[in-house]
mmCIF file of C-alpha atoms in Angstrom:
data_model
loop_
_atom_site.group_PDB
_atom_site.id
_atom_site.type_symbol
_atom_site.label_atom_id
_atom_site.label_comp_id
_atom_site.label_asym_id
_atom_site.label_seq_id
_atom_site.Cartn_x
_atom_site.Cartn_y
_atom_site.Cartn_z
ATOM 1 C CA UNK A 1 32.804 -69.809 -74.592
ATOM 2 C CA UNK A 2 33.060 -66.478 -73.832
ATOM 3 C CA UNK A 3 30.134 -65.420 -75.785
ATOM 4 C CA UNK A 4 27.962 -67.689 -73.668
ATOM 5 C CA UNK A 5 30.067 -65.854 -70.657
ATOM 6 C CA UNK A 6 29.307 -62.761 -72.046
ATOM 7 C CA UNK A 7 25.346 -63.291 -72.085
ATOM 8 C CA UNK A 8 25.368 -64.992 -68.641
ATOM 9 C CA UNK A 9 26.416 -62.193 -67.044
ATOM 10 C CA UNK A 10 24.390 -60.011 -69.095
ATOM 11 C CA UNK A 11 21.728 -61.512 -67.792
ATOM 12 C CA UNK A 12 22.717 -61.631 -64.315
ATOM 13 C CA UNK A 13 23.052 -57.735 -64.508
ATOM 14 C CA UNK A 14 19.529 -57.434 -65.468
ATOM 15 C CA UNK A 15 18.292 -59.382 -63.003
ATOM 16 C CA UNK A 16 20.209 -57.519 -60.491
ATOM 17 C CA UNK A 17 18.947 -54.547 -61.616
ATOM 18 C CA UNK A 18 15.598 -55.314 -61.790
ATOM 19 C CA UNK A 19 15.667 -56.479 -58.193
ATOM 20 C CA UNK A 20 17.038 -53.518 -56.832
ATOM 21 C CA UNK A 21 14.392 -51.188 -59.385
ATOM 22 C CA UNK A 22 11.878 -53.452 -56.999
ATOM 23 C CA UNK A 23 13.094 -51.614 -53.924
ATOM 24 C CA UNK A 24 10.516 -50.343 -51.898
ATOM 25 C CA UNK A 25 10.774 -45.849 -51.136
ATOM 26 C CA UNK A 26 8.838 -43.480 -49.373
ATOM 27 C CA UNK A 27 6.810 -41.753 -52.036
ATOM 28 C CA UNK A 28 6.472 -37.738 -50.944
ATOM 29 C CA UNK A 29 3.228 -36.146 -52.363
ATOM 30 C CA UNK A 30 0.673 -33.400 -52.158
ATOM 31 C CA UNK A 31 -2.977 -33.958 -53.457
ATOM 32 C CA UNK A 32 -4.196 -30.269 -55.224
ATOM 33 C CA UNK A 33 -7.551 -29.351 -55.646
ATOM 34 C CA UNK A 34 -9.866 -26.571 -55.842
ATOM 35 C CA UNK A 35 -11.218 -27.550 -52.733
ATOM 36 C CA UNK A 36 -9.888 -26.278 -49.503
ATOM 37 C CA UNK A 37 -10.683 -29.064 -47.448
ATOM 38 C CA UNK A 38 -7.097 -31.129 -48.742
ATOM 39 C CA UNK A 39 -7.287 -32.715 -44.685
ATOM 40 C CA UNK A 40 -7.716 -36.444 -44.382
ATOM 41 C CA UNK A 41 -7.884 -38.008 -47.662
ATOM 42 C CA UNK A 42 -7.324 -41.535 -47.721
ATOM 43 C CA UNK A 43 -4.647 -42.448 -49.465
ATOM 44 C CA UNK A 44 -3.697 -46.320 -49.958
ATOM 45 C CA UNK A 45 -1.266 -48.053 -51.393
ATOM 46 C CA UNK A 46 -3.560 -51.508 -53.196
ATOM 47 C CA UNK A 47 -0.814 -53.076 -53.763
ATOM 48 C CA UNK A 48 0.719 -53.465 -50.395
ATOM 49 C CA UNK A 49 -2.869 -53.214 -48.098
ATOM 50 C CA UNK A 50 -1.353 -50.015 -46.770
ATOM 51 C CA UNK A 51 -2.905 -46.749 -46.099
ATOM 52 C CA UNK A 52 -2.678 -43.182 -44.598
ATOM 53 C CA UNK A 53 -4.233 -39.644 -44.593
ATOM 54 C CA UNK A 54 -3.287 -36.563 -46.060
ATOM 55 C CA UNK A 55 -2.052 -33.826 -43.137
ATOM 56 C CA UNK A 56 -3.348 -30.011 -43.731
ATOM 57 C CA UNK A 57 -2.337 -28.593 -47.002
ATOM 58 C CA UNK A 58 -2.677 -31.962 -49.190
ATOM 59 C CA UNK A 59 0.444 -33.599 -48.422
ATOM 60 C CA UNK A 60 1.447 -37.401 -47.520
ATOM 61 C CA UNK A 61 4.221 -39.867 -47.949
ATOM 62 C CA UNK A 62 4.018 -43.410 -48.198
ATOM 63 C CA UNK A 63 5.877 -46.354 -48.933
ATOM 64 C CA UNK A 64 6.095 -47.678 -52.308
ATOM 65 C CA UNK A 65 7.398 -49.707 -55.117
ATOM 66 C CA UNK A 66 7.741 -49.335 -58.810
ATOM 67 C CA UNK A 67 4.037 -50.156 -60.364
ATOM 68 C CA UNK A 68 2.547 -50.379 -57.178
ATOM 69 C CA UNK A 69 -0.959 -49.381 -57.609
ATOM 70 C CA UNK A 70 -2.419 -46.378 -55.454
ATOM 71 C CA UNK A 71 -5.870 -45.131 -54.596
ATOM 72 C CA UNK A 72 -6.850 -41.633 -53.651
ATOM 73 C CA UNK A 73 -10.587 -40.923 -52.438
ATOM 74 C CA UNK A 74 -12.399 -38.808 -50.008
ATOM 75 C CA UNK A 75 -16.024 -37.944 -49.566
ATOM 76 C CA UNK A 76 -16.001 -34.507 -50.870
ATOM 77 C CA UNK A 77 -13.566 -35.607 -54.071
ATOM 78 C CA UNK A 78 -13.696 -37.597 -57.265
ATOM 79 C CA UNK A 79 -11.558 -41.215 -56.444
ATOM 80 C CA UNK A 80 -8.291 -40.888 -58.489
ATOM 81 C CA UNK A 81 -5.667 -43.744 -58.993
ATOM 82 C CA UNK A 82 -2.046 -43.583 -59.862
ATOM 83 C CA UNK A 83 0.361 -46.483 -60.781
ATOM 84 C CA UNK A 84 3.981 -45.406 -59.263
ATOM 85 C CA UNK A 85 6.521 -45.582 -62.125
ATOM 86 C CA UNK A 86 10.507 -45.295 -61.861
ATOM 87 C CA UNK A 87 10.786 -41.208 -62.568
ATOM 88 C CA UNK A 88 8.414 -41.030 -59.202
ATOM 89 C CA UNK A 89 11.395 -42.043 -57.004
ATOM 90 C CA UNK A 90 13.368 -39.065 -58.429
ATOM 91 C CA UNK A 91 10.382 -36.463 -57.625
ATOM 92 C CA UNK A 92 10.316 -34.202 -54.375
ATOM 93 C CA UNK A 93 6.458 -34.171 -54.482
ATOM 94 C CA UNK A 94 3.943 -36.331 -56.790
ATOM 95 C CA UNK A 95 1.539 -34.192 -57.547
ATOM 96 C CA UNK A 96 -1.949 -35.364 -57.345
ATOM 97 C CA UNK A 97 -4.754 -33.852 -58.852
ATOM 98 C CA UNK A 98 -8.379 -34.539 -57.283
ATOM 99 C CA UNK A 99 -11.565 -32.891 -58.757
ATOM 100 C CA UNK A 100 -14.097 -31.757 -55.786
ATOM 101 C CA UNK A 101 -17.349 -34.239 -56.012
ATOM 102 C CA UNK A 102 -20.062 -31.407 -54.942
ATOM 103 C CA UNK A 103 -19.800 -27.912 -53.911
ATOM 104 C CA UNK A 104 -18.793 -27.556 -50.411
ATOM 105 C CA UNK A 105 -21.062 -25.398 -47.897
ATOM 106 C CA UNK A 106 -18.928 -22.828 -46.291
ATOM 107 C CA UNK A 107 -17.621 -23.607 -42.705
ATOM 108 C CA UNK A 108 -19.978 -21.415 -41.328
ATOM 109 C CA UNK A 109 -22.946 -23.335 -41.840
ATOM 110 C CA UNK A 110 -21.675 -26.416 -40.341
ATOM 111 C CA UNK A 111 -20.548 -24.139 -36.984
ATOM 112 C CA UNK A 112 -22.953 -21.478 -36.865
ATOM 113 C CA UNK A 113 -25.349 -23.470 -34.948
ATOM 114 C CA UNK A 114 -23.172 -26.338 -33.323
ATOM 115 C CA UNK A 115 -23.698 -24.673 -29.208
ATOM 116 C CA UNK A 116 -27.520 -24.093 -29.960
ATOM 117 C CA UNK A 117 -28.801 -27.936 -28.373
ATOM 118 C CA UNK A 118 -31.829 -28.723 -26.342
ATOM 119 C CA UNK A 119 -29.639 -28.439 -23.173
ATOM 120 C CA UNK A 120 -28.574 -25.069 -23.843
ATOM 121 C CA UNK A 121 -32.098 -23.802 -24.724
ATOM 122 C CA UNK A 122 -33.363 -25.121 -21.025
ATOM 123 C CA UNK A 123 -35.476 -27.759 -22.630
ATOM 124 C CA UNK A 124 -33.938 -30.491 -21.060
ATOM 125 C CA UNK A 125 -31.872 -30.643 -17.964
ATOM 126 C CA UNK A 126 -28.065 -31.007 -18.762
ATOM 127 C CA UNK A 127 -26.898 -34.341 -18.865
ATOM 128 C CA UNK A 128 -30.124 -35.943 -19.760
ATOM 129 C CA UNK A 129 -30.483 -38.927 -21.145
ATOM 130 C CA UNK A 130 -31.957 -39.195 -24.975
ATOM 131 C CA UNK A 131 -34.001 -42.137 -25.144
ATOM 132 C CA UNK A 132 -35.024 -43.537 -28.534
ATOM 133 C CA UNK A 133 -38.528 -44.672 -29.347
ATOM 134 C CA UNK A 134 -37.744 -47.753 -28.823
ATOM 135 C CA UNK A 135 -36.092 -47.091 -25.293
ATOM 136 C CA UNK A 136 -38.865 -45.323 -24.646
ATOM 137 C CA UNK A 137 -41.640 -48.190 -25.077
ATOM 138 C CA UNK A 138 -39.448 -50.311 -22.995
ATOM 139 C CA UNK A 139 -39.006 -47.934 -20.495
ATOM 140 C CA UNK A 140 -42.889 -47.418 -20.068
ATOM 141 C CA UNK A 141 -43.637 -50.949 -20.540
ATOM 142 C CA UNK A 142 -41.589 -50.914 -16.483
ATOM 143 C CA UNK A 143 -38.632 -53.430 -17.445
ATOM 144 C CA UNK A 144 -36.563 -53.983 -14.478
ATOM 145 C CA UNK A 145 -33.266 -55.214 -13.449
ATOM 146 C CA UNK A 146 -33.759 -57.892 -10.955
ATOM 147 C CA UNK A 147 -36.623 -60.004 -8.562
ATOM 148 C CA UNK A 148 -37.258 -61.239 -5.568
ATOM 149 C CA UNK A 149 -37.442 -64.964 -5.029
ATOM 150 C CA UNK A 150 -41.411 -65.031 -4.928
ATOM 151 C CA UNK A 151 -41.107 -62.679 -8.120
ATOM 152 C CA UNK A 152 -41.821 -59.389 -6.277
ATOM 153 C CA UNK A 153 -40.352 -57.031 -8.351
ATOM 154 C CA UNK A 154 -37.667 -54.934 -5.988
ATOM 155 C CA UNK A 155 -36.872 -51.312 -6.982
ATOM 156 C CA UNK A 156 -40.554 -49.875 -7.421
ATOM 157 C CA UNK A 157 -41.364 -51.439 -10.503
ATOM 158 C CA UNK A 158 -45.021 -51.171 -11.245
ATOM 159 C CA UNK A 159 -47.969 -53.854 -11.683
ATOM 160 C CA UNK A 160 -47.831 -52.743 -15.190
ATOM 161 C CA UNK A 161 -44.093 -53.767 -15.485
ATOM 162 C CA UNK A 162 -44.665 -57.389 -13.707
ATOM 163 C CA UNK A 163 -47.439 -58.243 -15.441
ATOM 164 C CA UNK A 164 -46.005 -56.829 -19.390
ATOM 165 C CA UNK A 165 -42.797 -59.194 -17.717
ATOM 166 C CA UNK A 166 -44.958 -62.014 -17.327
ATOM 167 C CA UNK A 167 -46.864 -61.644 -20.471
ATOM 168 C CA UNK A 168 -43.223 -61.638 -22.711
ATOM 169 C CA UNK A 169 -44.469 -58.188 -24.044
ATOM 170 C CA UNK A 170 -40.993 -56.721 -22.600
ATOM 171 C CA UNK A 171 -38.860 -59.193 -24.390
ATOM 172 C CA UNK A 172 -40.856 -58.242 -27.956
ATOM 173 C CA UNK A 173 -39.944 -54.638 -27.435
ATOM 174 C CA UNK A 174 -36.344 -55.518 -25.978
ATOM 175 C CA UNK A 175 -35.826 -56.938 -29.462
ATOM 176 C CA UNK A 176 -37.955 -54.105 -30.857
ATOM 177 C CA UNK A 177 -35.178 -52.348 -29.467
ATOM 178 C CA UNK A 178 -32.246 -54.163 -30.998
ATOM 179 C CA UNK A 179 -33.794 -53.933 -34.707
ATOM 180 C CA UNK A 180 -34.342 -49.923 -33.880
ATOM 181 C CA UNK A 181 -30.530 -49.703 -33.444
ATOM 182 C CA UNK A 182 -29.987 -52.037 -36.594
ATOM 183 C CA UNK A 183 -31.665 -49.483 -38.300
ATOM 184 C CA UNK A 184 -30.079 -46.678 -36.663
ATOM 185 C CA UNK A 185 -26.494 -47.834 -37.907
ATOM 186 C CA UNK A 186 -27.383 -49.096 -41.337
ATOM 187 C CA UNK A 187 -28.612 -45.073 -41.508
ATOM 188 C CA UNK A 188 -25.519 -44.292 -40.403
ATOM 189 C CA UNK A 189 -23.545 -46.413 -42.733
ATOM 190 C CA UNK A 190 -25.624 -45.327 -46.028
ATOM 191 C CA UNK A 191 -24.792 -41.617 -44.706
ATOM 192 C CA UNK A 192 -21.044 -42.377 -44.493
ATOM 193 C CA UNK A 193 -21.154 -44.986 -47.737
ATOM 194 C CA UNK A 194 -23.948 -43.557 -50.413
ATOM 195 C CA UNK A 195 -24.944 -46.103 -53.277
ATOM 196 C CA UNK A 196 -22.974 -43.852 -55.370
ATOM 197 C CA UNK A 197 -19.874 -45.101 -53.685
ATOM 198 C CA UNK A 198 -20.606 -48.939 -53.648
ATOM 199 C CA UNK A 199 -21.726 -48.911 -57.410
ATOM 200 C CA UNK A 200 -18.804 -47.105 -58.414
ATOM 201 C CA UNK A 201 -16.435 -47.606 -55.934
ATOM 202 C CA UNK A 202 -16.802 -51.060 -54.903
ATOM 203 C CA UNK A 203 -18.450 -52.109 -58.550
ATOM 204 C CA UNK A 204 -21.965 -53.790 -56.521
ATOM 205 C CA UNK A 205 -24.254 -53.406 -59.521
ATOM 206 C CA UNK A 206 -27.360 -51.259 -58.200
ATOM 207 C CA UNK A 207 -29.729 -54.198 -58.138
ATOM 208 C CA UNK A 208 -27.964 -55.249 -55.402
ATOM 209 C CA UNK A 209 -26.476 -52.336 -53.069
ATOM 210 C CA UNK A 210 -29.652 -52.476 -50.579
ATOM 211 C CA UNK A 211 -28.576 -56.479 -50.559
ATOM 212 C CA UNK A 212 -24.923 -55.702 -49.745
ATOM 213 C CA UNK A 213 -25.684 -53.105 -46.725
ATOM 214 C CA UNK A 214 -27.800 -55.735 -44.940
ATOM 215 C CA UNK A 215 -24.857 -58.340 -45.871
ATOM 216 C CA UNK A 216 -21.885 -55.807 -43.964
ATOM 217 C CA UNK A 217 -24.105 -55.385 -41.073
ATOM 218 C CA UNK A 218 -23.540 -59.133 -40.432
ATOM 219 C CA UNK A 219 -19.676 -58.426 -40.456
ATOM 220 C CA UNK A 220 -17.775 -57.325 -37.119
ATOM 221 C CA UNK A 221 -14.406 -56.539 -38.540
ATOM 222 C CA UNK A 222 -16.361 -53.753 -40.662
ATOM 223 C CA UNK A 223 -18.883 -52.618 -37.955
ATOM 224 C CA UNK A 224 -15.398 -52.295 -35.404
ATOM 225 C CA UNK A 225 -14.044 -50.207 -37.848
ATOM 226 C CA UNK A 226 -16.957 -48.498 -38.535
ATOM 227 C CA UNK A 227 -17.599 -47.208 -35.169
ATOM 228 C CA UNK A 228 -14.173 -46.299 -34.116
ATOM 229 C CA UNK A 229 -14.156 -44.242 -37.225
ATOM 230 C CA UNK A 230 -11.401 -45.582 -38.314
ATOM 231 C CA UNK A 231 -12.015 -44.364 -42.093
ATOM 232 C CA UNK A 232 -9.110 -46.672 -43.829
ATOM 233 C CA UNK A 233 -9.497 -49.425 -42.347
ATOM 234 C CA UNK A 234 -13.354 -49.306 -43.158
ATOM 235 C CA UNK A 235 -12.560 -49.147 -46.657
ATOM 236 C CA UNK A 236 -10.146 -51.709 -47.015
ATOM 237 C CA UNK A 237 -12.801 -54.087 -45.134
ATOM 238 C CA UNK A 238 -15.439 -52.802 -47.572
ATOM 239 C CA UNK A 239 -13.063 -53.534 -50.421
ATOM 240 C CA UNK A 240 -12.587 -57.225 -49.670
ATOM 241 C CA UNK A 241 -16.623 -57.551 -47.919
ATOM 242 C CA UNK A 242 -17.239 -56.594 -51.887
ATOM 243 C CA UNK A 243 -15.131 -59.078 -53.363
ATOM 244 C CA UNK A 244 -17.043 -61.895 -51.371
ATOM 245 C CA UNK A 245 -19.915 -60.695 -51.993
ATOM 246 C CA UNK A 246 -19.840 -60.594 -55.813
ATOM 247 C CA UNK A 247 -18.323 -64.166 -55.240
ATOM 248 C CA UNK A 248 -21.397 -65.553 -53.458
ATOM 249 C CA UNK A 249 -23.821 -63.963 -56.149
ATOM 250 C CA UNK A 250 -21.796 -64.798 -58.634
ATOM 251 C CA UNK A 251 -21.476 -61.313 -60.357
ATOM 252 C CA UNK A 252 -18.106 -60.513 -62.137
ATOM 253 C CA UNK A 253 -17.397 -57.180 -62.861
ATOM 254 C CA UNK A 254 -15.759 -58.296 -66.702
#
């Protein structure tokens, strides 16, 4: 009897303990590098759908758990993973070390020229308007805002306009116009996300990256996060948007 006492509490003690080793802690770091730019790199906790950026110098602190799984990446760095064990809770910093992904230009270059714009030079008047290609084959085609009851176009739009109206010439380029800034943003997005980050980040074999841009155009949680810049959130959307995606093609990553 008291040998079977002896191992039930035994047992309760380790269960005990291993609830309390699942605790969750902040988890104080610094991510080194031999690149000076250490300002802004993502760093998210997988396990928990969690994230933050690294303040000047490297350093961060998150919450965590024991085994918790978590992801390091920036666009000038190598992505680097660590799984949190138990001596991590002990440490003042976790140390993190990053390799840079290509050599940086020097500040200079990106600043030297940043006041020298078409304004400043007198080109244009200040304030202008930049009108895309598109814009600007609607805008000479005379699209207005409003008629008249007898269709009289009010506001001094021209014959050309009324009749281009008439003719449904304005609505191709007004859609002209919408595929133009389709374009424009998947630009943007292969700027911010090269293949080299969705083959080897997100694991979308190369045969089908061009595929998978069109496909997160389609997606508004991304494209919300996208444009607000909001860097972490963009990547944990891209994370799952992959997922599906290899689900609906039926690629596994094994």
């Amino acid at each position: 009897m008291n040998r079977k006492l002896f191992f039930t509490v035994a047992i309760l003690l380790l269960y005990i303990q291993s609830c309390f080793g699942q605790e969750s802690f902040v988890l104080n770091g610094k991510v080194v590098s031999q690149s000076n730019n250490l300002e802004g790199i993502h760093v998210i906790n997988h396990s928990k759908d969690i994230g933050i950026t690294t303040d000047r110098g490297g350093y961060f602190s998150i919450k965590a758990e024991v085994s918790d799984t978590l992801i390091f990446s920036a666009v000038h760095l190598k992505g680097y993973m660590h799984i949190v064990v138990e001596d991590d809770k002990q440490k003042e910093l976790l140390f993190v070390p990053m390799e840079a992904m290509l050599t940086e230009l020097e500040e200079i270059t990106l600043t030297k020229y940043q006041n020298i714009t078409p304004e400043a030079l007198g080109i244009i008047p200040k304030g202008m308007k930049k009108f895309t290609p598109a814009e600007r084959k609607l805008a000479a085609a005379g699209d207005f805002r409003w008629y008249s009851p007898l269709l009289i176009p009010v506001g001094g739009m021209s014959v050309d306009g009324l009749v281009n109206a008439i003719s449904g010439r304005t609505a191709m380029l007004k859609k002209e116009l919408v595929v133009e800034k389709n374009e424009m943003l998947l630009e943007n997005i292969k700027l911010n996300y090269d293949k080299e980050f969705i083959t080897n980040r997100l694991k979308i074999p190369e045969a089908y990256v061009e595929g998978f841009y069109f496909y997160i155009l389609d997606e508004q949680e991304f494209l919300t996060s996208f444009k607000t810049k909001n860097k972490t959130m963009s990547e944990f959307v891209l994370s799952k948007l992959a997922s599906k995606y290899l689900e609906l093609k039926e690629i596994t990553n094994e």
